XYZ file of C-alpha atoms in Angstrom:
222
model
C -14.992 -3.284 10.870
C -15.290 -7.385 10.701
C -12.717 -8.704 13.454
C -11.689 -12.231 13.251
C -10.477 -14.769 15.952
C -8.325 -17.242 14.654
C -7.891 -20.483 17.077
C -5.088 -22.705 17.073
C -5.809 -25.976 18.020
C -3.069 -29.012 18.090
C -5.207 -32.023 18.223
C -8.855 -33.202 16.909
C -10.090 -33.792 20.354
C -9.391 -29.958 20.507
C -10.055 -29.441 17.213
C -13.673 -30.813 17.653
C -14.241 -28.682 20.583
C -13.286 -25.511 18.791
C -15.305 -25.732 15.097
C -18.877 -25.833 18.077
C -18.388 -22.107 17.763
C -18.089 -19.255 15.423
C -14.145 -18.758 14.808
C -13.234 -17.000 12.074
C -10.458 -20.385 11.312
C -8.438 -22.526 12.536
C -4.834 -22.884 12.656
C -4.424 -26.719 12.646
C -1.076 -27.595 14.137
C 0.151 -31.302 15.959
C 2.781 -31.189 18.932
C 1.894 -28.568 20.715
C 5.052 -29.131 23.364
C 7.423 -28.119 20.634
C 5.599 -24.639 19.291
C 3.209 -26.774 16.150
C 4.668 -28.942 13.650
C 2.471 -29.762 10.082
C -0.096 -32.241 11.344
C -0.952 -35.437 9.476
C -2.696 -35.084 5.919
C -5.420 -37.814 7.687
C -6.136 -35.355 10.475
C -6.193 -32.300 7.881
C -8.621 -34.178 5.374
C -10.927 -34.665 9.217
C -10.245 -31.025 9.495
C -11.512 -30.006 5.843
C -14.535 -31.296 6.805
C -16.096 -28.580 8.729
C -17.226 -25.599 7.131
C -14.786 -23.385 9.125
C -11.329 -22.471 7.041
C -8.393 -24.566 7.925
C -5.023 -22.750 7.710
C -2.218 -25.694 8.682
C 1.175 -24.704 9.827
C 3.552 -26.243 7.926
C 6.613 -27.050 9.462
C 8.510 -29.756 9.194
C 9.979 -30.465 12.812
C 10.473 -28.815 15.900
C 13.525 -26.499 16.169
C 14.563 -23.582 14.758
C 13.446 -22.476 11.132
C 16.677 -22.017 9.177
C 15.861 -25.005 6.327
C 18.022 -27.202 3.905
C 17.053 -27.948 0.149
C 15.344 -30.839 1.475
C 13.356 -29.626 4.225
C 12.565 -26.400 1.988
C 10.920 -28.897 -1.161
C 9.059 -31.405 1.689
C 6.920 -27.927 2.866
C 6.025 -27.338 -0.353
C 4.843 -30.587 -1.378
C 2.797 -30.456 1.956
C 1.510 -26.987 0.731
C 0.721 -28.324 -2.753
C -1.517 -31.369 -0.749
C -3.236 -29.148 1.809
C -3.955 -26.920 -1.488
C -5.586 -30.090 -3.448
C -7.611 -31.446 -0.155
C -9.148 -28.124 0.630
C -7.135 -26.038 3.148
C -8.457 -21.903 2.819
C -4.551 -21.315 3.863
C -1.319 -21.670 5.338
C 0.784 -20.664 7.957
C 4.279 -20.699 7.585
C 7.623 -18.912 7.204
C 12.018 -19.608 6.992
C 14.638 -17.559 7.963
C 18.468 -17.832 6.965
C 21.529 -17.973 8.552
C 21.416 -14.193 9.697
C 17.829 -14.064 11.206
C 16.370 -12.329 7.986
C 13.553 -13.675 5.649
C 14.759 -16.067 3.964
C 12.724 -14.503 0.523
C 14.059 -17.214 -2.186
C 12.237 -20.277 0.054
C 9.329 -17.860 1.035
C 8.865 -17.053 -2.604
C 8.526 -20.884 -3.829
C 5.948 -21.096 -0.513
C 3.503 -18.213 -1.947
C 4.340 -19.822 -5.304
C 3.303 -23.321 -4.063
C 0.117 -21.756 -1.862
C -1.013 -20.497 -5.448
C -3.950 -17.691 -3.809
C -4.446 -19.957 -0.630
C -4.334 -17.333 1.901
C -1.283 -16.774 3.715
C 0.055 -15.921 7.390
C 3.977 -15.668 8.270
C 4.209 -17.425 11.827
C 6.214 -16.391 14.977
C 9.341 -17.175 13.141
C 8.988 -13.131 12.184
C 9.575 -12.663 16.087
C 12.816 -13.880 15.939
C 14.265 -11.452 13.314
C 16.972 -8.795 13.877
C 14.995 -6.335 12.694
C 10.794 -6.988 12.671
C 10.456 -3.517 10.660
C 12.509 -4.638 7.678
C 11.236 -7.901 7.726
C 8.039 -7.129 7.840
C 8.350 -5.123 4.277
C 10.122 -8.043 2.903
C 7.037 -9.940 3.692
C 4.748 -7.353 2.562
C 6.555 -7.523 -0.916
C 6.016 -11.505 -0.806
C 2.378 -11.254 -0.686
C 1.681 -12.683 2.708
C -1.506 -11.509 4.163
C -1.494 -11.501 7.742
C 1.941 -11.714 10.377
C 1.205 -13.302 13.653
C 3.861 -11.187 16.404
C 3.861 -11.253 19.800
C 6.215 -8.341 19.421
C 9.275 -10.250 20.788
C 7.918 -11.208 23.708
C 6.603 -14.472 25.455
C 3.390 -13.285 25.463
C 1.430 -10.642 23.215
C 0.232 -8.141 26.150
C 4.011 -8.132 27.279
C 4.753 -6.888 23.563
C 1.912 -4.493 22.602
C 3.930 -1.470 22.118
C 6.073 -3.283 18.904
C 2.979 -4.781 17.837
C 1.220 -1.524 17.893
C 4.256 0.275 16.069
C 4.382 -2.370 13.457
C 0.642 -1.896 12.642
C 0.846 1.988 12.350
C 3.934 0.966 9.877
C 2.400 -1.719 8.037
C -0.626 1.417 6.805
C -2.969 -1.697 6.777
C -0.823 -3.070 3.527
C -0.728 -6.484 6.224
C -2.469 -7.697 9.065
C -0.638 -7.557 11.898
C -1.577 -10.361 13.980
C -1.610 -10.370 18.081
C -0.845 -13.657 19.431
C 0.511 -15.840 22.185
C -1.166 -16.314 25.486
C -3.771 -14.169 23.900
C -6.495 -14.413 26.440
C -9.834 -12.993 27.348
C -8.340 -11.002 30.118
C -5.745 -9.396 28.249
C -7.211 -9.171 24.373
C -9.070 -5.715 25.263
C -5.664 -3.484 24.360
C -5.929 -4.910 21.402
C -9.538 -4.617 20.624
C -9.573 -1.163 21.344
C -7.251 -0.022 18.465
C -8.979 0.056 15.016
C -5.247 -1.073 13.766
C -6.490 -4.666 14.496
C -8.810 -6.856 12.888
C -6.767 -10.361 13.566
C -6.460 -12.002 16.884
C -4.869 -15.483 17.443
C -5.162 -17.357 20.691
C -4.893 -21.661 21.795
C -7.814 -20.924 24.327
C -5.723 -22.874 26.948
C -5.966 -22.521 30.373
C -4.199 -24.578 32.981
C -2.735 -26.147 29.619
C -5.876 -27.708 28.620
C -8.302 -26.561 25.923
C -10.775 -24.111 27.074
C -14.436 -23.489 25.746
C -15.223 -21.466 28.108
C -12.609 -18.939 27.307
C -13.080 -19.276 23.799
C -16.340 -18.579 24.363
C -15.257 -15.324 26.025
C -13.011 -14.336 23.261
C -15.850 -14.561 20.855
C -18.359 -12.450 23.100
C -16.004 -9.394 23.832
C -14.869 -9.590 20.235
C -18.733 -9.502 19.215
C -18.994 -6.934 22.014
C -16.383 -4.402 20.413
């Protein structure tokens, strides 16, 4: 069973350091401070570059992720240019006014992303009920959901992750992520319901090779 580490990276300093190795992609964000907004098309054409897939969030600000008409048509534009430049994906994802999937603007995303690949971001965490949602974005035709099952980090929330995996029958990745570190990524590894794994590398809040490096080897290791 391939397992893949997906890196998020929020700058091209760290960007730079991260493509040395052998992630599976990257998930190319700007402003870390505020969670990852879209990151400039100049940085993303940089970013297209290397020969590792690029999957940008696209997000428009910092905030929450209940969108107006305009916000909702600016995302896809910036999905239709990150299609045309050369991104392999995108992360991304709205919600409405009651904490559901907001299907109608996810629909003109997947639309927009045209067979880019596809991964609904921690948004999912914040709806009423993850089990629901999470068949609503089955039916869209995401590919992957990144979770930290509710919590502020993914260890903390293992047991929801694990139950939404057994759910999901493999129809969707299930994603583990936030503060996903070497020291804590074993739980995960040592369920076959996993084949995704999303961490920043940061330690100290700086970029880490040496734990990305770690990452890789127990993933290898498994």
């Amino acid at each position: 069973m391939i397992k893949n580490l997906e890196v998020c990276t929020f700058n091209t300093l760290d960007f730079k350091k991260a493509i040395k190795y052998n992630v599976s992609r990257i998930e190319f964000c700007s402003n870390k401070e505020v969670g990852g907004i879209t990151p400039s098309f100049d940085d993303l054409q940089l970013a297209v570059n290397s020969k590792i897939p690029i999957h940008p969030i696209i997000r428009p600000r910092a905030g929450n992720f209940i969108y107006d008409k305009y916000e909702i048509n600016k995302m896809i534009e910036s999905i239709r240019r990150c299609k045309e430049i050369g991104c392999a994906g995108i992360v991304v994802g709205a919600l409405n006014f009651n904490n559901e999937i907001d299907i109608s603007s996810c629909k003109k995303f997947i639309n927009a992303a045209d067979g880019m690949s596809s991964t609904f971001h921690l948004a999912f965490d914040l709806t009423s009920d993850v089990f629901e949602s999470m068949e609503k974005i089955i039916d869209l035709g995401f590919q992957r959901i990144l979770t930290s099952g509710k919590q502020t980090e993914a260890i903390k929330g293992k047991k929801l992750i694990e139950k939404l995996a057994q759910k999901s029958q493999k129809r969707i990745s299930i994603m583990p992520g936030l503060k996903l570190r070497s020291s804590n990524i074993d739980y995960f590894l040592n369920n076959n319901l996993f084949t995704d794994f999303h961490s920043s590398c940061y330690i100290n809040e700086k970029f880490c090779e040496e734990e990305l490096q770690s990452l890789l080897n127990k993933i290898k290791a498994n």
